[in-house]
CSV table of C-alpha atoms and ligand atoms in Angstrom, one decimal:
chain,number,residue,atom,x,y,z
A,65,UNK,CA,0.0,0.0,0.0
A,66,UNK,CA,1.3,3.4,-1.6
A,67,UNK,CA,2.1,5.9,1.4
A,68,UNK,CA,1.6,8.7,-1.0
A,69,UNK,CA,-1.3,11.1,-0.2
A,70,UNK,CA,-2.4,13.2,-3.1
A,71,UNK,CA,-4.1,16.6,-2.4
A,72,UNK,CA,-7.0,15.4,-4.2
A,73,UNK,CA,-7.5,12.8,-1.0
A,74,UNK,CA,-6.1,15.1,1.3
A,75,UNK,CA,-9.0,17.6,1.0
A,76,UNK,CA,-11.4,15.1,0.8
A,77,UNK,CA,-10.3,13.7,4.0
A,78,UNK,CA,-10.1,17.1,5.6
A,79,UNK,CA,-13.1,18.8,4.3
A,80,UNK,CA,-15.3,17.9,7.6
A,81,UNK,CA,-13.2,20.8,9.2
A,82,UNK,CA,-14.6,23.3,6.7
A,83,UNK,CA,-17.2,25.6,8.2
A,84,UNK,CA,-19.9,25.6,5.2
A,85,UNK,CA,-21.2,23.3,3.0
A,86,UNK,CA,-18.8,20.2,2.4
A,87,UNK,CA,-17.7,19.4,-1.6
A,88,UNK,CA,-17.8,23.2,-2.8
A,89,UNK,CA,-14.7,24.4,-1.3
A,90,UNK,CA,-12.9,21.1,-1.9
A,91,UNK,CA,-14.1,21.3,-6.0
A,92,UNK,CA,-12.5,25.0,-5.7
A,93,UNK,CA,-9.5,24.4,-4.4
A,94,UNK,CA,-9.0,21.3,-6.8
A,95,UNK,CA,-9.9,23.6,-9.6
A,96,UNK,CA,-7.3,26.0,-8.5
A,97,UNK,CA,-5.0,22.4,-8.3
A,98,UNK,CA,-5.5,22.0,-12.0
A,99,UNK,CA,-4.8,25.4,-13.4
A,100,UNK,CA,-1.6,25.0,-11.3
A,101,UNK,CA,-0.2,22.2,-13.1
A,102,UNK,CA,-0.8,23.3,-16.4
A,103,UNK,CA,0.9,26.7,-15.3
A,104,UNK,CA,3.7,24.5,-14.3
A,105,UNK,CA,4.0,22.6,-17.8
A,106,UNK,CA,4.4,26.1,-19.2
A,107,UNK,CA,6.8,27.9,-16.7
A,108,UNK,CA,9.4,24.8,-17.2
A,109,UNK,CA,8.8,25.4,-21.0
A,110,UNK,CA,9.6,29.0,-20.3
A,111,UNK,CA,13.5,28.7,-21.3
A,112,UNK,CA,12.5,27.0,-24.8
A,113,UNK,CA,10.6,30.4,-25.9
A,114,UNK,CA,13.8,31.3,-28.1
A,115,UNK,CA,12.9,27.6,-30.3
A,116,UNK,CA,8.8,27.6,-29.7
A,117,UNK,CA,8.9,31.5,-30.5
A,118,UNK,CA,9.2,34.7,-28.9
A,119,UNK,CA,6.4,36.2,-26.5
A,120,UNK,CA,3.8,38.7,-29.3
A,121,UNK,CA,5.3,35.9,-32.2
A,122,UNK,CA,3.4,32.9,-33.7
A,123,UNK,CA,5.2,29.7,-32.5
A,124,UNK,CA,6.2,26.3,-34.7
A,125,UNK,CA,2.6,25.0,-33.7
A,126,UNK,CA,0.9,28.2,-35.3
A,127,UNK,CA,-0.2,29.3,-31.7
A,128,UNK,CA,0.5,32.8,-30.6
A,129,UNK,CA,2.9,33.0,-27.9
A,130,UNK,CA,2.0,35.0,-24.8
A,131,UNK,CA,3.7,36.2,-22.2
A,132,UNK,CA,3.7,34.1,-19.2
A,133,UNK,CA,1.5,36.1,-16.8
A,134,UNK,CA,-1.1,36.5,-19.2
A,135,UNK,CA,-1.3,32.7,-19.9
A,136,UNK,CA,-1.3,31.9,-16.1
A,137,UNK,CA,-3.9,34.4,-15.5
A,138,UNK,CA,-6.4,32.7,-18.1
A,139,UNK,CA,-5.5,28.9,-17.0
A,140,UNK,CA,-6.8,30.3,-13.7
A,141,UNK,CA,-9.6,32.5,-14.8
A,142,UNK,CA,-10.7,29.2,-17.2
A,143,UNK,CA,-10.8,27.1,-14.2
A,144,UNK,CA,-12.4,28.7,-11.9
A,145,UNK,CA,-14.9,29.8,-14.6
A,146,UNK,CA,-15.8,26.0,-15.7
A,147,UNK,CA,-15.7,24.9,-12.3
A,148,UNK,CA,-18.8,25.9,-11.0
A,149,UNK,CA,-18.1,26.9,-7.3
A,150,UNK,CA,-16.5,30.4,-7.9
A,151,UNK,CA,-19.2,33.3,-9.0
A,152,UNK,CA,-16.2,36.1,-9.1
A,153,UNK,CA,-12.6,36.5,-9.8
A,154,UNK,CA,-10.1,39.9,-9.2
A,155,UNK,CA,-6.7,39.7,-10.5
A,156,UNK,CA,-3.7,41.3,-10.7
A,157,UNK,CA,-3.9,41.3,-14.0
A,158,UNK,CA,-7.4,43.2,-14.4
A,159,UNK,CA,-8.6,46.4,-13.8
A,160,UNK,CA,-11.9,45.3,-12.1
A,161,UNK,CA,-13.6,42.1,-11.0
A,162,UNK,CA,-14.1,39.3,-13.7
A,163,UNK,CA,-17.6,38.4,-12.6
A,164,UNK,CA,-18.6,34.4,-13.2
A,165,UNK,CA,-22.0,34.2,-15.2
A,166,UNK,CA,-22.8,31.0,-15.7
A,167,UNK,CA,-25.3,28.7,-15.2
A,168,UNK,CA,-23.7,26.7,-12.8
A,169,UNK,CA,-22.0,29.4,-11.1
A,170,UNK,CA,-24.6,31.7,-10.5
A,171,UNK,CA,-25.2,29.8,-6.5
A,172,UNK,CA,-21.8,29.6,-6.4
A,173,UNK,CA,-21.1,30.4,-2.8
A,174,UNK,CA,-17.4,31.9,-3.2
A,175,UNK,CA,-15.0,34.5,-4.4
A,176,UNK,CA,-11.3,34.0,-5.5
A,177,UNK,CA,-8.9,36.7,-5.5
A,178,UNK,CA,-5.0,36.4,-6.9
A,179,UNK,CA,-1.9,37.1,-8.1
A,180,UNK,CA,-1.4,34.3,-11.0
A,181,UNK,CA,2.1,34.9,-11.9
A,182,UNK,CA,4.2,36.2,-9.2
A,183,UNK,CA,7.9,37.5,-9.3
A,184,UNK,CA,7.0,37.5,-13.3
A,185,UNK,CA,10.7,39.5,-13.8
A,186,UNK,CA,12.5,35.9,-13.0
A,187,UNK,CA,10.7,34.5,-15.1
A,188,UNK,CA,13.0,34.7,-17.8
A,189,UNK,CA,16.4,33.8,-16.2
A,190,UNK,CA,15.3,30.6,-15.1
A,191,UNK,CA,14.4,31.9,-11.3
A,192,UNK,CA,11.6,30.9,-8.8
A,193,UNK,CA,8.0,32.1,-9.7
A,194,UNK,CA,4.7,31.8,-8.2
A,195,UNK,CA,0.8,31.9,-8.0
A,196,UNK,CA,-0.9,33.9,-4.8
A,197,UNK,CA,-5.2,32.8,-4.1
A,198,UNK,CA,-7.1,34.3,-1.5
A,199,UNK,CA,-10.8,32.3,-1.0
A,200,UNK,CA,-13.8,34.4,0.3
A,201,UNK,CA,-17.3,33.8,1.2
A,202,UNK,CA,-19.5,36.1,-0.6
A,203,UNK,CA,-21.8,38.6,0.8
A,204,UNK,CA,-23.5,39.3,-2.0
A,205,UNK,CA,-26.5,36.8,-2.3
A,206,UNK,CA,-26.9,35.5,-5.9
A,207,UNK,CA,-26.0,36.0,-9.4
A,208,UNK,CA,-22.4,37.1,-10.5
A,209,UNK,CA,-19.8,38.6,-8.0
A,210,UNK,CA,-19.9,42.3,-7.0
A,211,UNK,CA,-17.2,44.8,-5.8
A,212,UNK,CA,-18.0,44.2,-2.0
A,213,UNK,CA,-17.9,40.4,-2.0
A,214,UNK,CA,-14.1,41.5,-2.5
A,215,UNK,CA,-14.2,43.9,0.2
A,216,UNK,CA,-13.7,41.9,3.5
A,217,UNK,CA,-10.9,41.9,5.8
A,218,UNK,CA,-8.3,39.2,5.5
A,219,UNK,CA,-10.0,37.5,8.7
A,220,UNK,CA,-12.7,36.4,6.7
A,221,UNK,CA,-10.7,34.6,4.2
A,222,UNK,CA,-11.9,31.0,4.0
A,223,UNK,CA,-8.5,29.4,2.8
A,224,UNK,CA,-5.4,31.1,1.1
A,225,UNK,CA,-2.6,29.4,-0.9
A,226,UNK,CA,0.5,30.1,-2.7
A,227,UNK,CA,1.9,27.5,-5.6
A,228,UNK,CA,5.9,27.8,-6.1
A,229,UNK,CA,7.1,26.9,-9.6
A,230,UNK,CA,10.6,26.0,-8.3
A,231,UNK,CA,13.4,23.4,-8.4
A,232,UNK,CA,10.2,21.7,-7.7
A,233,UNK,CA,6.5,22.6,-8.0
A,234,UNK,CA,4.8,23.0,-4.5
A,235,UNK,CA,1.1,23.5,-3.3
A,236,UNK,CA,0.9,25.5,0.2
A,237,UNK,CA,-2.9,25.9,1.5
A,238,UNK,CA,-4.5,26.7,4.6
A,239,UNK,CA,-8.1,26.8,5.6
A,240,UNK,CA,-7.3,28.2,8.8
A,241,UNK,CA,-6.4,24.7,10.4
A,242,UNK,CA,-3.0,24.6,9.9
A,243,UNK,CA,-0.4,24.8,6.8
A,244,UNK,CA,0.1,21.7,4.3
A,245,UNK,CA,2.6,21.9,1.5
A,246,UNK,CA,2.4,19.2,-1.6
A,247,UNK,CA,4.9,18.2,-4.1
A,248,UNK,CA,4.5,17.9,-7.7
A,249,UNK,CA,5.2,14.5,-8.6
A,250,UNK,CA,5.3,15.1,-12.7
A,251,UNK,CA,5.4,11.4,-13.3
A,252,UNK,CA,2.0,11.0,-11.9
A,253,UNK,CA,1.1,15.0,-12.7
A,254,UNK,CA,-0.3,14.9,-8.6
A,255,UNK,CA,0.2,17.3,-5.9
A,256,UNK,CA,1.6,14.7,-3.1
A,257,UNK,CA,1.2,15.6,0.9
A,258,UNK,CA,5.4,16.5,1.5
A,259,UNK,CA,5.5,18.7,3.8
A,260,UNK,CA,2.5,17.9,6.9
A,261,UNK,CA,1.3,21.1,9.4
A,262,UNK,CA,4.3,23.1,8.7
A,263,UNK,CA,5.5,25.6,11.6
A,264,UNK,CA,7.4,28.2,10.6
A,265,UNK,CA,10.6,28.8,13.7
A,266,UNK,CA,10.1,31.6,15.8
A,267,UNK,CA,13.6,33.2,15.1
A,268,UNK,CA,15.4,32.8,11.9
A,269,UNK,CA,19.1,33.5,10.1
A,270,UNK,CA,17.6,35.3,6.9
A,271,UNK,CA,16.0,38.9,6.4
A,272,UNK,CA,14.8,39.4,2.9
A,273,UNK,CA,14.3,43.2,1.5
A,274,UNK,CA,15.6,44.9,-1.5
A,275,UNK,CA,18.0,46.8,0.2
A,276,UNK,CA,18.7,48.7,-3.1
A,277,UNK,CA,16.1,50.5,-2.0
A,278,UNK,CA,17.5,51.7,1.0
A,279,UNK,CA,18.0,55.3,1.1
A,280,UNK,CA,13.9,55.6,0.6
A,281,UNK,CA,13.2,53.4,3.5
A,282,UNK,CA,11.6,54.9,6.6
A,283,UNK,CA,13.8,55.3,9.6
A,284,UNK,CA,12.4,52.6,11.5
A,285,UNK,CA,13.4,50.0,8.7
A,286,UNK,CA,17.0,51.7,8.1
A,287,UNK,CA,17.4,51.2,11.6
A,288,UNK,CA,16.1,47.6,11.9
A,289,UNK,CA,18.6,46.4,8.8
A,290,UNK,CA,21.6,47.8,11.3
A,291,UNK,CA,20.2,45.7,13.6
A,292,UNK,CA,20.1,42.9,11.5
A,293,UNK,CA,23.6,43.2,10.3
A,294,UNK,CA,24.9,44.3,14.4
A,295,UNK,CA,27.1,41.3,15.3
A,296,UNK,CA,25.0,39.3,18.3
A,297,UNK,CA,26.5,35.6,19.3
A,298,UNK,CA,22.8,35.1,21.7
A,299,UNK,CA,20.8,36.2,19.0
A,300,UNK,CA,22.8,34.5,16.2
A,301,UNK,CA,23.7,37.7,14.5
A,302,UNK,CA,24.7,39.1,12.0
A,303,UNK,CA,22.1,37.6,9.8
A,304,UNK,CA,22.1,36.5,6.4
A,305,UNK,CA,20.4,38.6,4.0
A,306,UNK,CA,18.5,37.0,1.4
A,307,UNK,CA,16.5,38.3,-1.5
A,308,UNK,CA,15.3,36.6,-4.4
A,309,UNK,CA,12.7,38.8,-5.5
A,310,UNK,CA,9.7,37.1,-6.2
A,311,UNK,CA,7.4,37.4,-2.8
A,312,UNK,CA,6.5,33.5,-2.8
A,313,UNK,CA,9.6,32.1,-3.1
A,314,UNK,CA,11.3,34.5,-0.6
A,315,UNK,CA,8.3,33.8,1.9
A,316,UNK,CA,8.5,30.3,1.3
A,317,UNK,CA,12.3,29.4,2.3
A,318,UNK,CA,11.3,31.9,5.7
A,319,UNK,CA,8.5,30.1,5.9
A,320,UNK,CA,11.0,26.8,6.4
A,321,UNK,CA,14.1,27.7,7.8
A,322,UNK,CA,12.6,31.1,9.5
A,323,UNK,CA,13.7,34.4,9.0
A,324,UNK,CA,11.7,38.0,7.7
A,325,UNK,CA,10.2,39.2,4.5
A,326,UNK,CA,10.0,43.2,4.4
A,327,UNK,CA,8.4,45.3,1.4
A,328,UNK,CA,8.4,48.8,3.1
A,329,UNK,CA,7.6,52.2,2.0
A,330,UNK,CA,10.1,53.5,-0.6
A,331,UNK,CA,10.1,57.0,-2.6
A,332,UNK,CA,8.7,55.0,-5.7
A,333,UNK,CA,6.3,53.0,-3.9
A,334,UNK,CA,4.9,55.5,-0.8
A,335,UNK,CA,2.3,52.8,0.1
A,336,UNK,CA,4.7,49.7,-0.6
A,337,UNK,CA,4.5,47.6,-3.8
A,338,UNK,CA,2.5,44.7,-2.7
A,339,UNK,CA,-0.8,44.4,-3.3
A,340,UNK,CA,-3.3,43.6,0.2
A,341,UNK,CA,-5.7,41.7,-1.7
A,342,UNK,CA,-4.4,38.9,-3.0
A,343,UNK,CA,-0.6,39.0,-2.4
A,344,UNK,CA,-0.4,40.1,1.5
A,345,UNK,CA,-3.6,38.9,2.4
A,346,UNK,CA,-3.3,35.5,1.6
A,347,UNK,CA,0.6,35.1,2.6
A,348,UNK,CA,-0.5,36.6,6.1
A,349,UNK,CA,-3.1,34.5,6.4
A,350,UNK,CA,-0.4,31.2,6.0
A,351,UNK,CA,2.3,33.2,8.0
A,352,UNK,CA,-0.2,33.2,11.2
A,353,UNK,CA,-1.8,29.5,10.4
A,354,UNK,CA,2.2,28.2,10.4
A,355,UNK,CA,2.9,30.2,13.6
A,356,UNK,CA,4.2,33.4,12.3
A,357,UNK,CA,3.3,37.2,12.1
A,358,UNK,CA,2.3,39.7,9.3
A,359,UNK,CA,2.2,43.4,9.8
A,360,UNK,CA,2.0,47.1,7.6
A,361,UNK,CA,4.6,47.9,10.2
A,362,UNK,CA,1.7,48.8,12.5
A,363,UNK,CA,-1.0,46.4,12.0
A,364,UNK,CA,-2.2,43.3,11.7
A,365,UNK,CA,-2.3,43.1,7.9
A,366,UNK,CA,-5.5,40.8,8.3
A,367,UNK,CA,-7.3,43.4,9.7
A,368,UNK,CA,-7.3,46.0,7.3
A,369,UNK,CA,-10.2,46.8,5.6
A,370,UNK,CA,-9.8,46.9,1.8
A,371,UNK,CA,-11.0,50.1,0.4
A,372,UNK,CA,-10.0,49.5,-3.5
A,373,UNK,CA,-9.4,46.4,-5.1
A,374,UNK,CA,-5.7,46.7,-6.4
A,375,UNK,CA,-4.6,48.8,-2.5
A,376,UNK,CA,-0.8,48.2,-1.6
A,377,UNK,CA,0.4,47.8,1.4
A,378,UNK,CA,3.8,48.1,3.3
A,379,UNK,CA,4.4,44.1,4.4
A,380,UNK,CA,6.8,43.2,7.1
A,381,UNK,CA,6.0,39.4,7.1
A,382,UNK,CA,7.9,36.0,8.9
A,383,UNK,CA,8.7,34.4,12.2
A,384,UNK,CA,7.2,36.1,15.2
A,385,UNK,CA,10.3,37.2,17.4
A,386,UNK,CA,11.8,38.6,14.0
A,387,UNK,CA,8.2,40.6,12.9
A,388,UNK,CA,7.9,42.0,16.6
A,389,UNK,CA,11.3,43.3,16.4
A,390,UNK,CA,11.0,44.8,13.3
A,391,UNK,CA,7.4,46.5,14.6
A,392,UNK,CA,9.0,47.8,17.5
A,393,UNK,CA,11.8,49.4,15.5
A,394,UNK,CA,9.3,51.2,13.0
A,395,UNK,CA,7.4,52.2,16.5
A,396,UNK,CA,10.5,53.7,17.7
A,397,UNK,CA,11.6,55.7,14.5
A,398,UNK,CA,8.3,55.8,11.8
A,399,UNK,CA,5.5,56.6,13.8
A,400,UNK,CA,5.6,59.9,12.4
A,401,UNK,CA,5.5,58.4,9.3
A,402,UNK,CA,2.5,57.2,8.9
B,31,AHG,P1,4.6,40.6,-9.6
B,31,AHG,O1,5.5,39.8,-10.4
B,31,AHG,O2,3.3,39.9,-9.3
B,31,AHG,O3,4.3,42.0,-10.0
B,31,AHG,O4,5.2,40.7,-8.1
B,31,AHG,C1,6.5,41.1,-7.9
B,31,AHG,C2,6.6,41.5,-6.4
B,31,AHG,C3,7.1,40.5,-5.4
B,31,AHG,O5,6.9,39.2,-5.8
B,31,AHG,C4,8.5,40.7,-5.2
B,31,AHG,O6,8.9,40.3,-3.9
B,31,AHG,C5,8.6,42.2,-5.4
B,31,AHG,O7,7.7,42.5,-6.4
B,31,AHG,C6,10.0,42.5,-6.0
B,31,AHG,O8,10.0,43.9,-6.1
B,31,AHG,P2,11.4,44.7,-6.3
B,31,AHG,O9,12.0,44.3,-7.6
B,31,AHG,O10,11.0,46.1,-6.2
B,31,AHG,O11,12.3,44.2,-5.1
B,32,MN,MN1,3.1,39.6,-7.2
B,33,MN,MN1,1.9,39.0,-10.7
């Protein structure tokens, strides 16, 4: 008997835990599982565009080529949209909502919002990418998704995931019991149970920010990066500074080995770069489920109310000891800030 537990089982087997109605949020999340694979076949194709044909260009097989976060964004858009269980959509990659009118999907009790191609500047040297989702109950009552089933506070997120097209393909979900990570296994093309209730440490080694950036930072963070770098045997300092650049993939090794993820103010971005909705939302919402903490610097980034759909926020995100640090430095130095 095969020890292997595919997330198709997985969710099945977990999906008394969900508050609601049983099947619909496990069809969701397996519809979100399928879009994710293909997006996979596609990213590891990604280095062969020179021979299947240049993004804007008409490849070998007389298909147009796209660019990668375009095609991502409509494998999701085209699963969620068959699927039945999902009446709404916003993106990153559209101005406003993508409202779900189908038959099927007109009862459909939820509302999906996401980033489908994360870190989408690696994509081309051959570094990590990823796919953010952010699953709410909607308010509205029936018929396609509007505007305010998208306007609730991270707390009332029903599950959040993150995929990470990496040196391997992982699945990360929570539905607010716990964090599960799956592999890709491509030779059987399932997500496979790997990594069980991951905990993220307390106090890690790594602090990731683009400190290119740091002239525009606000005191508070300038001040915190000293710290970081301060040499500390007790607190295992100096620590390692690591940045890759894409927001899953940097998340995702803190998430393991611990450490903090920072996107602060800067002079080009005065409200940070991330996006609440569906990149710090969802992230936060896994970052508490494994343990850690997720702030604006300030607040609890699952408390803030979302006025507009596309909103950035500063994100100071990671293990707990790290995040408090950080919060009590931007306290010290950036109140003013604000
Ligand atoms: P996206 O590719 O969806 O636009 O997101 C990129 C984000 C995030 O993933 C990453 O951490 C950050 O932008 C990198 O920004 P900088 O290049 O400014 O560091
Ligand atoms: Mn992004
Ligand atoms: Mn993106």
């Amino acid at each position: 008997m095969s020890k292997v537990k595919t997330l198709g089982q997985f969710i099945i087997e977990k999906q008394n835990d969900f508050p609601y109605a049983k099947g619909e949020l496990s069809r969701l999340l397996r519809d979100i599982g399928i879009a994710a694979k293909i997006v996979h076949r596609e990213v590891n194709k990604a280095g062969l565009a020179d021979i299947l044909g240049e993004v804007g260009e008409t490849n070998v097989q007389g298909e147009s080529v796209k660019k990668l976060d375009v095609f991502a964004n409509e494998q999701f858009i085209a699963a969620l949209s068959v699927g039945g269980e999902c009446c709404g959509i916003a993106s990153e990659e559209n101005e406003d909502i993508i409202p779900i009118d189908t038959p099927q999907s007109r009862n459909a009790k939820y509302v999906v919002a996401m980033d489908p191609l994360d870190g989408s500047s690696n994509i081309d040297v051959n570094v990590s990418v990823g796919t953010i989702f952010s699953i709410y109950r909607r308010v509205s009552l029936t018929g396609p998704a509007t505007h305010e089933d998208f306007q609730q506070r991270g707390t009332e997120q029903v599950a959040a995931g993150y995929i990470i097209y990496g040196s391997s393909t992982m699945l990360v979900y929570t539905t607010g019991k716990g964090v599960n990570g799956f592999t890709l296994d491509p030779s059987i093309g399932e997500f496979c149970l790997s990594h069980p209730n991951m905990k993220t440490p307390s106090n890690g080694k790594s602090y990731s920010i683009n400190e290119g950036n740091y002239v525009h930072f606000p005191d508070g963070v300038k001040k915190y990066i000293k710290y970081c770098q301060e040499e500390d045997k007790a607190t295992k300092r100096p620590y390692s500074s690591r940045y890759i650049g894409s927001a899953v993939a940097d998340i995702h090794r803190n998430l393991i080995t611990g450490g903090i993820y920072i996107y602060p103010t800067t002079a080009s971005s005065p409200k940070g770069k991330l996006r609440l909705l569906y990149e710090c939302s969802p992230l936060a919402f896994i970052i508490e489920q494994a343990g850690g903490k997720a702030t604006d610097g300030f607040q609890r980034i699952l408390e803030i109310e979302p006025k507009t759909l596309h909103q950035r926020t500063p994100f100071f995100a990671g293990s707990s000891e790290m995040v408090d640090t950080a919060c009590d430095y931007m306290k010290r130095y950036s109140a003013a800030q604000v």
